[in-house]
Tab-separated table of C-alpha atoms and ligand atoms in Angstrom:
chain	number	residue	atom	x	y	z
A	1	MET	CA	3.088	-24.699	-16.689
A	2	THR	CA	0.525	-27.328	-17.643
A	3	LEU	CA	-1.348	-29.207	-14.993
A	4	SER	CA	0.049	-32.539	-16.106
A	5	ARG	CA	3.532	-31.430	-15.067
A	6	MET	CA	2.216	-29.807	-11.953
A	7	THR	CA	0.255	-32.799	-10.708
A	8	HIS	CA	3.173	-35.034	-11.492
A	9	CYS	CA	5.427	-33.037	-9.117
A	10	ALA	CA	2.812	-32.566	-6.471
A	11	VAL	CA	1.654	-36.169	-6.412
A	12	ARG	CA	5.251	-37.278	-6.096
A	13	SER	CA	5.848	-34.911	-3.214
A	14	LEU	CA	2.746	-36.136	-1.428
A	15	TRP	CA	3.553	-39.784	-2.077
A	16	GLY	CA	4.648	-41.631	0.980
A	17	GLN	CA	2.531	-39.730	3.467
A	18	SER	CA	0.050	-42.561	3.221
A	19	SER	CA	-0.343	-45.160	0.519
A	20	LEU	CA	-4.111	-44.932	0.738
A	21	LEU	CA	-3.955	-41.195	0.324
A	22	ALA	CA	-1.585	-41.511	-2.602
A	23	LEU	CA	-3.979	-43.919	-4.270
A	24	VAL	CA	-6.906	-41.559	-3.800
A	25	LEU	CA	-4.914	-38.654	-5.182
A	26	LEU	CA	-3.678	-40.571	-8.161
A	27	THR	CA	-7.210	-41.682	-8.983
A	28	CYS	CA	-8.501	-38.130	-8.814
A	29	VAL	CA	-5.696	-36.769	-10.892
A	30	GLN	CA	-6.020	-39.456	-13.538
A	31	ALA	CA	-9.709	-38.800	-13.822
A	32	GLN	CA	-9.015	-35.147	-14.342
A	33	THR	CA	-5.747	-34.781	-16.202
A	34	PRO	CA	-3.144	-37.090	-17.614
A	35	LEU	CA	0.316	-37.586	-16.202
A	36	PRO	CA	3.270	-37.413	-18.623
A	37	GLN	CA	3.422	-40.280	-21.105
A	38	THR	CA	6.632	-41.652	-19.644
A	39	ALA	CA	5.043	-42.069	-16.228
A	40	VAL	CA	1.690	-43.555	-17.255
A	41	PRO	CA	1.779	-44.511	-20.948
A	42	THR	CA	-1.881	-45.412	-21.252
A	43	LEU	CA	-3.230	-41.959	-20.410
A	44	PRO	CA	-4.386	-39.484	-23.073
A	45	PRO	CA	-2.202	-36.439	-23.857
A	46	PRO	CA	-2.453	-33.329	-21.679
A	47	SER	CA	-5.581	-31.305	-22.181
A	48	GLY	CA	-5.369	-27.583	-22.910
A	49	LEU	CA	-8.263	-26.955	-20.545
A	50	VAL	CA	-6.268	-26.882	-17.391
A	51	THR	CA	-4.290	-23.651	-17.625
A	52	ALA	CA	-5.893	-20.986	-15.479
A	53	GLN	CA	-6.934	-17.724	-17.064
A	54	PRO	CA	-6.158	-14.504	-15.168
A	55	ILE	CA	-8.885	-11.888	-14.618
A	56	GLY	CA	-7.544	-9.805	-17.501
A	57	ASP	CA	-6.842	-6.548	-15.680
A	58	SER	CA	-5.678	-3.986	-18.224
A	59	ILE	CA	-2.801	-2.785	-15.995
A	60	PHE	CA	-1.904	-6.055	-14.248
A	61	PRO	CA	-2.769	-8.759	-16.808
A	62	ALA	CA	-1.445	-11.655	-14.710
A	63	LEU	CA	-3.432	-10.978	-11.523
A	64	GLY	CA	-6.220	-13.187	-10.252
A	65	GLN	CA	-8.211	-15.961	-11.845
A	66	ALA	CA	-11.164	-15.423	-14.179
A	67	GLY	CA	-14.288	-17.161	-12.899
A	68	LEU	CA	-13.031	-17.532	-9.324
A	69	ASP	CA	-15.135	-15.933	-6.604
A	70	VAL	CA	-13.629	-15.981	-3.123
A	71	LEU	CA	-16.428	-15.406	-0.630
A	72	LYS	CA	-14.381	-15.431	2.542
A	73	TYR	CA	-10.841	-15.569	3.905
A	74	ASP	CA	-10.479	-17.045	7.383
A	75	LEU	CA	-7.002	-16.258	8.710
A	76	ASP	CA	-5.137	-17.743	11.637
A	77	LEU	CA	-1.789	-15.948	11.766
A	78	THR	CA	1.099	-15.879	14.199
A	79	VAL	CA	3.765	-13.204	14.389
A	80	ASP	CA	6.599	-14.706	16.432
A	81	ARG	CA	9.079	-11.854	16.001
A	82	PRO	CA	7.441	-8.469	15.385
A	83	GLY	CA	9.604	-6.374	13.080
A	84	ALA	CA	10.794	-9.343	10.991
A	85	SER	CA	9.703	-9.993	7.375
A	86	GLU	CA	8.127	-13.286	8.250
A	87	LEU	CA	4.765	-14.765	9.008
A	88	ARG	CA	3.214	-18.121	9.648
A	89	GLY	CA	-0.350	-19.307	9.620
A	90	THR	CA	-3.256	-20.882	7.858
A	91	VAL	CA	-5.818	-19.274	5.622
A	92	VAL	CA	-9.079	-21.014	4.771
A	93	LEU	CA	-10.665	-19.653	1.620
A	94	THR	CA	-14.342	-20.282	0.951
A	95	VAL	CA	-14.533	-20.281	-2.827
A	96	THR	CA	-17.117	-20.577	-5.545
A	97	ALA	CA	-16.963	-20.071	-9.293
A	98	THR	CA	-18.833	-18.338	-12.081
A	99	LYS	CA	-17.596	-20.929	-14.595
A	100	SER	CA	-16.237	-24.442	-14.246
A	101	LEU	CA	-12.651	-24.286	-12.942
A	102	PRO	CA	-10.509	-27.418	-13.424
A	103	VAL	CA	-7.709	-25.792	-11.396
A	104	LEU	CA	-7.555	-22.972	-8.889
A	105	SER	CA	-4.915	-20.307	-9.368
A	106	LEU	CA	-4.230	-18.005	-6.427
A	107	ASP	CA	-1.805	-15.096	-6.297
A	108	PHE	CA	0.902	-15.871	-3.747
A	109	LEU	CA	4.433	-14.490	-3.465
A	110	GLY	CA	4.527	-15.394	0.193
A	111	PRO	CA	6.149	-17.915	2.495
A	112	PRO	CA	6.589	-21.579	1.505
A	113	VAL	CA	3.445	-23.705	1.649
A	114	LEU	CA	3.507	-26.404	4.327
A	115	ASP	CA	0.127	-28.006	3.831
A	116	LEU	CA	-2.806	-27.611	1.478
A	117	ARG	CA	-6.241	-29.178	1.721
A	118	TRP	CA	-9.363	-29.081	-0.408
A	119	ASN	CA	-12.411	-29.744	1.750
A	120	GLY	CA	-10.069	-31.441	4.189
A	121	LEU	CA	-8.285	-33.631	1.621
A	122	LEU	CA	-4.667	-33.274	0.617
A	123	VAL	CA	-4.631	-32.355	-3.082
A	124	PRO	CA	-1.887	-31.698	-5.634
A	125	TYR	CA	-0.540	-28.173	-5.850
A	126	ARG	CA	2.377	-26.236	-7.186
A	127	HIS	CA	3.688	-22.996	-5.697
A	128	ASP	CA	5.637	-20.936	-8.203
A	129	GLY	CA	7.072	-18.205	-5.998
A	130	THR	CA	8.610	-16.330	-8.927
A	131	ALA	CA	5.443	-16.154	-11.000
A	132	GLY	CA	3.554	-15.562	-7.761
A	133	LYS	CA	0.980	-18.269	-8.398
A	134	LEU	CA	-0.252	-21.118	-6.251
A	135	ILE	CA	-1.914	-23.638	-8.597
A	136	ILE	CA	-4.190	-26.196	-6.976
A	137	GLY	CA	-5.677	-29.342	-8.509
A	138	PRO	CA	-9.057	-30.051	-6.927
A	139	PRO	CA	-10.529	-33.572	-6.890
A	140	GLN	CA	-13.187	-32.350	-9.337
A	141	PRO	CA	-13.535	-29.041	-11.157
A	142	LEU	CA	-15.069	-26.290	-9.054
A	143	LEU	CA	-18.520	-25.765	-10.564
A	144	PRO	CA	-20.722	-22.676	-10.484
A	145	GLY	CA	-23.148	-22.879	-7.583
A	146	THR	CA	-20.847	-25.125	-5.545
A	147	ARG	CA	-18.475	-24.145	-2.761
A	148	ALA	CA	-15.207	-25.492	-1.476
A	149	GLU	CA	-12.964	-24.726	1.463
A	150	VAL	CA	-9.306	-24.474	0.598
A	151	ALA	CA	-6.917	-24.440	3.560
A	152	VAL	CA	-3.346	-23.298	2.968
A	153	SER	CA	-0.696	-23.352	5.712
A	154	PHE	CA	2.557	-21.505	5.247
A	155	ALA	CA	5.536	-20.223	7.228
A	156	GLY	CA	8.682	-18.204	6.591
A	157	GLN	CA	9.839	-15.115	4.714
A	158	VAL	CA	7.145	-13.002	3.073
A	159	GLY	CA	7.406	-12.096	-0.616
A	160	VAL	CA	8.667	-8.868	-2.156
A	161	ARG	CA	6.605	-6.715	-4.501
A	162	PRO	CA	8.092	-3.284	-5.364
A	163	ASP	CA	5.452	-0.554	-5.661
A	164	PRO	CA	4.785	0.499	-9.276
A	165	ASP	CA	5.987	4.064	-8.559
A	166	LEU	CA	6.581	4.756	-4.867
A	167	PRO	CA	9.932	3.952	-3.230
A	168	LEU	CA	8.533	1.101	-1.148
A	169	ASN	CA	7.565	-2.536	-1.362
A	170	VAL	CA	3.848	-3.123	-0.992
A	171	GLY	CA	2.452	-5.870	1.211
A	172	TRP	CA	3.678	-7.031	4.599
A	173	GLN	CA	5.750	-4.249	6.180
A	174	ALA	CA	8.485	-4.926	8.727
A	175	VAL	CA	9.579	-2.059	10.968
A	176	PRO	CA	12.693	-3.154	12.868
A	177	ALA	CA	13.255	-2.165	16.489
A	178	GLU	CA	15.242	1.070	16.840
A	179	GLY	CA	16.258	2.776	20.079
A	180	GLU	CA	13.184	2.876	22.321
A	181	ARG	CA	10.924	1.688	19.515
A	182	VAL	CA	9.981	-1.984	19.355
A	183	GLY	CA	9.715	-3.970	16.129
A	184	ALA	CA	6.354	-3.766	14.373
A	185	ASN	CA	4.512	-5.081	11.333
A	186	PHE	CA	1.636	-3.825	9.247
A	187	THR	CA	0.060	-4.257	5.835
A	188	LEU	CA	0.286	-1.628	3.076
A	189	SER	CA	-0.916	-3.484	0.049
A	190	GLU	CA	-2.412	-1.285	-2.650
A	191	PRO	CA	-2.529	-2.348	-5.432
A	192	ASP	CA	-1.398	-5.979	-5.222
A	193	GLY	CA	0.687	-6.481	-2.077
A	194	THR	CA	-1.615	-8.804	-0.156
A	195	ARG	CA	-0.198	-11.677	-2.191
A	196	THR	CA	3.191	-11.090	-0.504
A	197	PHE	CA	1.819	-12.709	2.653
A	198	LEU	CA	-1.473	-14.462	1.812
A	199	PRO	CA	-2.700	-16.674	-1.040
A	200	VAL	CA	-5.512	-14.546	-2.509
A	201	ASN	CA	-7.448	-13.710	-5.655
A	202	ASP	CA	-5.611	-10.401	-5.551
A	203	HIS	CA	-7.941	-8.149	-7.508
A	204	PRO	CA	-10.475	-5.527	-6.370
A	205	SER	CA	-13.202	-7.051	-8.565
A	206	ASP	CA	-13.345	-9.992	-6.136
A	207	PRO	CA	-13.951	-8.490	-2.696
A	208	ALA	CA	-14.512	-10.913	0.197
A	209	THR	CA	-15.192	-11.016	3.923
A	210	PHE	CA	-12.386	-11.710	6.401
A	211	THR	CA	-12.023	-13.267	9.804
A	212	THR	CA	-8.562	-12.419	11.098
A	213	ARG	CA	-7.113	-14.221	14.108
A	214	ILE	CA	-3.622	-13.087	15.095
A	215	THR	CA	-1.355	-14.304	17.846
A	216	VAL	CA	1.440	-12.002	19.009
A	217	PRO	CA	4.057	-12.103	21.787
A	218	ALA	CA	3.378	-10.770	25.286
A	219	GLY	CA	3.147	-6.974	25.385
A	220	TYR	CA	2.070	-6.613	21.763
A	221	THR	CA	-1.341	-5.639	20.423
A	222	ALA	CA	-2.738	-6.811	17.093
A	223	ALA	CA	-5.320	-4.844	15.126
A	224	ALA	CA	-7.093	-5.708	11.892
A	225	SER	CA	-9.962	-4.688	9.636
A	226	GLY	CA	-13.338	-5.356	11.225
A	227	VAL	CA	-14.792	-5.587	14.697
A	228	GLN	CA	-12.747	-7.169	17.461
A	229	ARG	CA	-14.495	-10.266	18.778
A	230	LEU	CA	-11.973	-11.684	21.201
A	231	GLU	CA	-8.770	-10.978	23.005
A	232	LYS	CA	-7.188	-13.782	24.937
A	233	VAL	CA	-3.938	-14.278	26.788
A	234	ALA	CA	-2.168	-17.664	26.836
A	235	PRO	CA	-0.264	-18.882	29.941
A	236	ASN	CA	3.037	-17.863	28.266
A	237	GLY	CA	1.705	-14.319	27.778
A	238	ASN	CA	1.075	-14.637	24.022
A	239	ARG	CA	-2.034	-12.738	23.019
A	240	THR	CA	-4.594	-13.737	20.400
A	241	PHE	CA	-6.934	-11.169	18.826
A	242	VAL	CA	-9.862	-11.993	16.551
A	243	PHE	CA	-11.481	-9.562	14.100
A	244	GLU	CA	-14.591	-9.955	11.983
A	245	GLN	CA	-14.838	-8.033	8.733
A	246	ALA	CA	-18.409	-8.917	7.812
A	247	GLN	CA	-18.796	-6.767	4.679
A	248	PRO	CA	-16.750	-7.729	1.627
A	249	ILE	CA	-13.606	-5.668	0.978
A	250	PRO	CA	-10.930	-5.830	-1.725
A	251	THR	CA	-7.822	-7.755	-0.709
A	252	TYR	CA	-5.568	-4.677	-0.735
A	253	ALA	CA	-7.812	-3.000	1.856
A	254	LEU	CA	-7.123	-5.590	4.545
A	255	ALA	CA	-5.391	-3.977	7.538
A	256	ILE	CA	-3.266	-5.994	9.904
A	257	HIS	CA	-1.085	-4.297	12.526
A	258	VAL	CA	1.221	-5.661	15.196
A	259	ASN	CA	2.767	-3.079	17.500
A	260	ARG	CA	3.075	-1.898	21.068
A	261	PHE	CA	-0.155	0.042	20.767
A	262	GLU	CA	-2.390	1.996	23.037
A	263	ARG	CA	-5.929	1.326	21.872
A	264	VAL	CA	-8.233	4.279	22.485
A	265	ASP	CA	-11.993	3.673	22.335
A	266	SER	CA	-14.316	6.602	21.699
A	267	PRO	CA	-18.113	6.853	21.743
A	268	ALA	CA	-19.800	5.077	18.823
A	269	VAL	CA	-21.175	7.309	16.048
A	270	PRO	CA	-24.741	6.599	14.801
A	271	VAL	CA	-23.990	7.007	11.083
A	272	GLY	CA	-24.122	3.313	10.111
A	273	VAL	CA	-26.690	1.654	7.854
A	274	GLY	CA	-30.180	2.409	9.231
A	275	GLY	CA	-28.726	4.681	11.894
A	276	THR	CA	-26.729	1.899	13.538
A	277	GLU	CA	-23.684	2.766	15.615
A	278	VAL	CA	-20.217	2.712	14.109
A	279	LEU	CA	-17.716	1.593	16.740
A	280	ARG	CA	-14.774	3.932	17.193
A	281	ARG	CA	-11.252	2.858	18.069
A	282	ASP	CA	-7.809	4.226	17.230
A	283	TYR	CA	-4.408	2.660	17.833
A	284	PHE	CA	-1.434	4.819	18.808
A	285	PRO	CA	2.077	3.341	19.014
A	286	ALA	CA	3.829	3.755	22.363
A	287	GLY	CA	6.188	6.712	22.418
A	288	ILE	CA	4.786	8.878	19.597
A	289	ALA	CA	4.521	12.650	20.170
A	290	ALA	CA	1.296	13.637	21.935
A	291	ASP	CA	0.241	16.129	19.238
A	292	THR	CA	0.196	13.338	16.643
A	293	ARG	CA	-3.152	12.445	18.162
A	294	ASP	CA	-4.757	15.824	17.506
A	295	ALA	CA	-5.971	15.092	13.978
A	296	TYR	CA	-7.784	11.951	15.121
A	297	ALA	CA	-9.985	13.915	17.505
A	298	SER	CA	-11.833	14.999	14.322
A	299	THR	CA	-12.767	11.464	13.292
A	300	GLU	CA	-16.342	11.639	14.602
A	301	GLY	CA	-16.971	14.927	12.785
A	302	VAL	CA	-15.431	13.568	9.589
A	303	LEU	CA	-17.738	10.540	9.723
A	304	GLN	CA	-20.761	12.794	10.202
A	305	VAL	CA	-19.918	15.168	7.359
A	306	LEU	CA	-19.036	12.403	4.916
A	307	ALA	CA	-22.052	10.236	5.828
A	308	ASP	CA	-24.190	13.263	5.100
A	309	TRP	CA	-22.847	13.391	1.529
A	310	PHE	CA	-22.207	9.706	0.788
A	311	GLY	CA	-24.885	7.915	2.818
A	312	PRO	CA	-24.445	5.594	5.818
A	313	PHE	CA	-20.918	4.548	6.750
A	314	PRO	CA	-20.544	1.137	5.057
A	315	PHE	CA	-18.788	-0.768	7.892
A	316	SER	CA	-19.393	-1.498	11.584
A	317	ALA	CA	-16.287	0.206	12.954
A	318	TYR	CA	-13.905	2.983	12.024
A	319	GLY	CA	-10.664	4.485	13.244
A	320	SER	CA	-6.975	4.782	12.473
A	321	ALA	CA	-3.853	2.813	13.241
A	322	ILE	CA	-0.832	5.097	13.344
A	323	VAL	CA	2.524	3.869	11.992
A	324	THR	CA	5.967	5.418	12.362
A	325	PRO	CA	7.631	4.955	8.920
A	326	ARG	CA	7.381	7.692	6.289
A	327	VAL	CA	4.988	5.996	3.882
A	328	PRO	CA	1.792	7.300	2.261
A	329	ALA	CA	-1.468	6.864	4.182
A	330	LEU	CA	-3.699	4.005	3.056
A	331	GLU	CA	-7.457	3.504	3.304
A	332	THR	CA	-7.379	0.061	4.926
A	333	ALA	CA	-10.951	-0.983	5.669
A	334	THR	CA	-12.425	0.129	9.003
A	335	LEU	CA	-8.915	1.095	10.124
A	336	SER	CA	-7.032	3.622	8.025
A	337	THR	CA	-3.268	3.236	8.163
A	338	MET	CA	-1.929	6.676	9.057
A	339	PRO	CA	1.770	7.512	9.218
A	340	VAL	CA	2.826	9.853	12.041
A	341	ALA	CA	3.990	12.346	9.403
A	342	SER	CA	0.582	12.354	7.633
A	343	SER	CA	-1.474	12.835	10.778
A	344	ALA	CA	-3.472	15.761	9.413
A	345	VAL	CA	-7.241	16.153	9.211
A	346	ARG	CA	-7.190	16.538	5.444
A	347	VAL	CA	-5.435	13.182	5.017
A	348	LEU	CA	-7.852	11.609	7.482
A	349	VAL	CA	-10.798	12.953	5.468
A	350	HIS	CA	-9.290	11.512	2.290
A	351	GLU	CA	-8.761	8.024	3.751
A	352	THR	CA	-12.163	8.050	5.429
A	353	ALA	CA	-13.855	8.866	2.097
A	354	HIS	CA	-12.110	5.839	0.570
A	355	GLN	CA	-14.060	3.649	2.990
A	356	TRP	CA	-17.026	4.311	0.669
A	357	PHE	CA	-15.055	4.741	-2.552
A	358	GLY	CA	-12.576	1.938	-2.995
A	359	ASP	CA	-13.314	-0.221	0.025
A	360	ARG	CA	-17.095	-0.612	-0.307
A	361	VAL	CA	-17.612	0.422	-3.934
A	362	THR	CA	-14.762	-1.487	-5.563
A	363	LEU	CA	-12.996	-1.224	-8.910
A	364	ALA	CA	-13.631	-3.530	-11.848
A	365	ASP	CA	-10.149	-2.803	-13.223
A	366	TRP	CA	-7.078	-0.930	-11.965
A	367	SER	CA	-7.263	1.476	-14.905
A	368	GLU	CA	-10.382	2.894	-13.199
A	369	VAL	CA	-8.571	3.933	-9.998
A	370	TRP	CA	-9.365	7.636	-10.547
A	371	LEU	CA	-12.878	6.694	-9.392
A	372	ASN	CA	-11.360	6.016	-5.952
A	373	GLU	CA	-8.847	8.844	-5.860
A	374	GLY	CA	-11.032	11.505	-7.473
A	375	LEU	CA	-13.864	10.943	-5.009
A	376	ALA	CA	-11.546	10.743	-1.981
A	377	THR	CA	-9.869	13.983	-3.046
A	378	TYR	CA	-13.240	15.607	-3.663
A	379	ALA	CA	-14.196	14.755	-0.069
A	380	GLU	CA	-11.456	17.162	1.084
A	381	LEU	CA	-13.442	20.003	-0.502
A	382	LEU	CA	-16.727	18.814	1.018
A	383	TRP	CA	-15.069	18.774	4.453
A	384	ALA	CA	-13.602	22.280	4.037
A	385	GLN	CA	-17.011	23.608	3.022
A	386	ALA	CA	-18.632	21.959	6.031
A	387	GLN	CA	-16.096	23.927	8.143
A	388	GLY	CA	-17.464	27.148	6.652
A	389	GLU	CA	-14.912	27.683	3.899
A	390	THR	CA	-16.138	28.592	0.412
A	391	GLY	CA	-13.806	26.008	-1.064
A	392	SER	CA	-12.959	28.207	-4.040
A	393	GLU	CA	-9.247	28.327	-3.096
A	394	ILE	CA	-9.184	24.550	-3.053
A	395	VAL	CA	-10.785	24.246	-6.479
A	396	GLN	CA	-8.515	26.954	-7.908
A	397	GLY	CA	-5.512	25.282	-6.327
A	398	TRP	CA	-6.508	21.991	-7.945
A	399	TYR	CA	-6.935	23.625	-11.327
A	400	ALA	CA	-3.552	25.350	-11.110
A	401	ARG	CA	-1.883	22.115	-10.054
A	402	ALA	CA	-3.543	20.136	-12.841
A	403	GLY	CA	-2.329	22.817	-15.280
A	404	ARG	CA	1.279	22.532	-14.066
A	405	ASN	CA	1.320	18.767	-14.543
A	406	GLN	CA	0.958	16.641	-17.616
A	407	THR	CA	-2.636	15.649	-18.144
A	408	ARG	CA	-4.342	12.681	-19.776
A	409	PRO	CA	-7.795	11.124	-20.061
A	410	LEU	CA	-8.895	9.771	-16.674
A	411	VAL	CA	-8.779	6.043	-17.368
A	412	ALA	CA	-5.150	4.983	-16.815
A	413	THR	CA	-3.207	3.056	-19.423
A	414	THR	CA	0.031	2.372	-17.517
A	415	GLU	CA	1.069	1.333	-14.030
A	416	ARG	CA	2.834	4.666	-13.430
A	417	GLN	CA	-0.363	6.627	-14.057
A	418	LEU	CA	-2.378	4.876	-11.351
A	419	PHE	CA	-1.711	7.366	-8.549
A	420	ASP	CA	-0.592	10.440	-10.482
A	421	THR	CA	-1.902	14.023	-10.296
A	422	THR	CA	-4.484	13.242	-12.973
A	423	ALA	CA	-6.072	10.440	-10.936
A	424	TYR	CA	-6.350	12.618	-7.809
A	425	ILE	CA	-6.716	16.207	-8.985
A	426	ARG	CA	-8.228	15.977	-12.440
A	427	GLY	CA	-10.420	13.211	-10.973
A	428	ALA	CA	-11.696	15.583	-8.279
A	429	LEU	CA	-12.233	18.368	-10.834
A	430	ALA	CA	-14.302	15.967	-12.974
A	431	LEU	CA	-16.692	15.545	-10.046
A	432	HIS	CA	-16.763	19.268	-9.540
A	433	ALA	CA	-17.695	19.646	-13.213
A	434	VAL	CA	-20.729	17.432	-12.530
A	435	ARG	CA	-21.614	19.317	-9.345
A	436	VAL	CA	-21.773	22.746	-10.978
A	437	THR	CA	-24.459	21.544	-13.408
A	438	VAL	CA	-26.952	20.881	-10.573
A	439	ASP	CA	-27.832	22.091	-7.061
A	440	ASP	CA	-26.251	20.577	-3.959
A	441	ALA	CA	-29.337	18.556	-3.020
A	442	ALA	CA	-29.217	16.799	-6.384
A	443	PHE	CA	-25.439	16.291	-6.111
A	444	ARG	CA	-25.867	14.761	-2.656
A	445	ALA	CA	-28.523	12.327	-3.904
A	446	TYR	CA	-26.241	11.507	-6.835
A	447	LEU	CA	-23.287	10.602	-4.589
A	448	ARG	CA	-25.480	8.594	-2.233
A	449	GLY	CA	-27.093	6.763	-5.140
A	450	TRP	CA	-23.710	5.850	-6.611
A	451	VAL	CA	-22.813	4.076	-3.369
A	452	SER	CA	-26.142	2.341	-2.863
A	453	GLU	CA	-26.479	1.187	-6.481
A	454	PHE	CA	-22.907	0.036	-7.003
A	455	GLN	CA	-21.711	-1.260	-3.644
A	456	ASP	CA	-22.132	-4.857	-4.744
A	457	ARG	CA	-20.791	-4.711	-8.278
A	458	PRO	CA	-17.339	-3.499	-9.280
A	459	VAL	CA	-17.408	-0.190	-11.111
A	460	THR	CA	-16.043	1.348	-14.289
A	461	THR	CA	-15.982	4.881	-15.686
A	462	ALA	CA	-18.600	3.769	-18.217
A	463	ASP	CA	-20.883	2.897	-15.270
A	464	LEU	CA	-20.414	6.389	-13.837
A	465	LEU	CA	-21.201	8.045	-17.157
A	466	THR	CA	-24.388	6.007	-17.607
A	467	TYR	CA	-25.356	6.601	-13.985
A	468	THR	CA	-24.729	10.347	-14.328
A	469	HIS	CA	-26.980	10.508	-17.365
A	470	SER	CA	-29.777	8.591	-15.672
A	471	ARG	CA	-29.591	10.639	-12.438
A	472	LEU	CA	-28.711	14.127	-13.587
A	473	GLY	CA	-29.337	14.202	-17.329
A	474	ALA	CA	-27.457	14.876	-20.541
A	475	ARG	CA	-25.772	18.121	-19.479
A	476	ALA	CA	-24.134	16.568	-16.417
A	477	GLU	CA	-23.063	13.547	-18.421
A	478	ALA	CA	-21.523	15.724	-21.135
A	479	ALA	CA	-19.616	17.733	-18.519
A	480	LEU	CA	-18.246	14.554	-16.970
A	481	ARG	CA	-17.425	13.009	-20.333
A	482	LEU	CA	-15.289	15.985	-21.292
A	483	TRP	CA	-13.237	15.574	-18.092
A	484	VAL	CA	-13.021	11.825	-18.607
A	485	GLU	CA	-12.002	11.828	-22.244
A	486	SER	CA	-10.336	15.068	-23.286
A	487	PRO	CA	-6.594	14.756	-23.972
A	488	ASP	CA	-6.197	18.365	-22.726
A	489	LEU	CA	-7.279	20.013	-19.509
A	490	PRO	CA	-10.929	21.156	-19.928
A	491	PRO	CA	-11.896	24.705	-18.834
A	492	MET	CA	-12.392	25.418	-15.140
A	493	PRO	CA	-15.847	24.137	-14.051
A	494	GLU	CA	-18.127	27.052	-13.182
A	495	ARG	CA	-21.765	27.274	-12.187
B	1	LIG	N1	-4.720	5.023	-2.009
B	1	LIG	C1	-3.727	5.751	-1.263
B	1	LIG	C2	-4.382	7.109	-0.974
B	1	LIG	O1	-4.548	7.926	-1.832
B	1	LIG	C3	-2.431	5.963	-1.975
B	1	LIG	C4	-1.626	4.735	-2.268
B	1	LIG	C5	-1.508	4.090	-3.463
B	1	LIG	C6	-0.793	4.016	-1.373
B	1	LIG	N2	-0.682	3.017	-3.360
B	1	LIG	C7	-0.229	2.962	-2.096
B	1	LIG	C8	-0.492	4.169	-0.037
B	1	LIG	C9	0.642	2.069	-1.486
B	1	LIG	C10	0.378	3.286	0.568
B	1	LIG	C11	0.939	2.239	-0.159
B	1	LIG	O2	-4.840	7.345	0.064
B	2	LIG	ZN1	-6.529	8.172	-2.045
């Protein structure tokens, strides 16, 4: 779709709201791009400049927009009927660019757009729900070093995005009421489900901060990534909760939950940056079995053990929100999403490790996802060893499992490979292969350094190889490279 067609439709649809406004819009659009010849014969032909270029992800080539940098998402959402596949609200994106952008192209499979403003002005836009793109024509191109606020209001049915290989749709989850259980909603968005309910630059290479304000009916609790700032009750009983996620996170890591929850606060844990306290809260749905909570009693210990290996916990709060459907657990930032059926310490350790690897240190490309899964799986061994186990059964179990499954080099080439045994198990073994070349003190400094050096720039396997060489030398790099590149399973790593 060229912009000339797009602006034509959008200007027409905005026409009539105010003649002054229409005039302003038309002027802007003419200055920027021509309308079709039939409409305005004197204008030059459409320019090729105006089609937006996606980020160029090797697995998901259509996602995101190259050159767009979303700094912040400010959400004001309302869930009128928990358990339904619908949502309404406004998101204000604070955006900047790394190259001049004549149009903005957001990923959005979600509800119909009701209103869209660029720095407060109505501007032309086109929402293509099938392609999953919301194309916006700003008054002037967005230039590097400048910022704009883009406000999008929407309401209605959320979009549908089937998971690449799991039997579920990613994005906004609707859990209908059943028996004693009330309806609930939550997000489960990896890799690209956030676009089912929010207009976003839906790629981990563009992490952003979030303010999430959610209004829910009386009796419901909302939870989201970040620190809760406010909870207020309206005269009709509706409750509004506000959360501040002050460190940037990838879009898929945004947690939002609406449920009849019991929120349990625990003592803060001083493992944050510079010894600051990490707030502790968990959310348990009403009516779940009491022993489901047992695993979460280990959260403080998990934070301590992992912070010892990985460095300070990267966010200001941590805990879990428990959900009832049988879905995989997900490392949503500051608030892991934990199914009742996965409420085990080992899963908790895995999701907690992702807070560093995936949520804080983010991926440059989805093909690199073993960097997340390998490190999170490796954390399960570090935890077991901190409990006094030798860990050798775990490593041998991994090796046997990797041997039973098809293997491949670590960087994925297809969607189906993203979360396969290779990403998790061979990924973990690759880190073990590095570890056995050095002593544990050096390995600890290596893991900590990876986080501190790369937390603000999306990572690739090439980065890890270079980093490994610079930190631990040629032998460690060669060991890692074999596990990264070999088409076959390399020999069991041994000291
Ligand atoms: N990253 C998750 C984990 O290993 C797994 C996962 C991938 C997932 N895609 C998902 C979980 C979609 C839920 C939904 O912890
Ligand atoms: Zn994982």
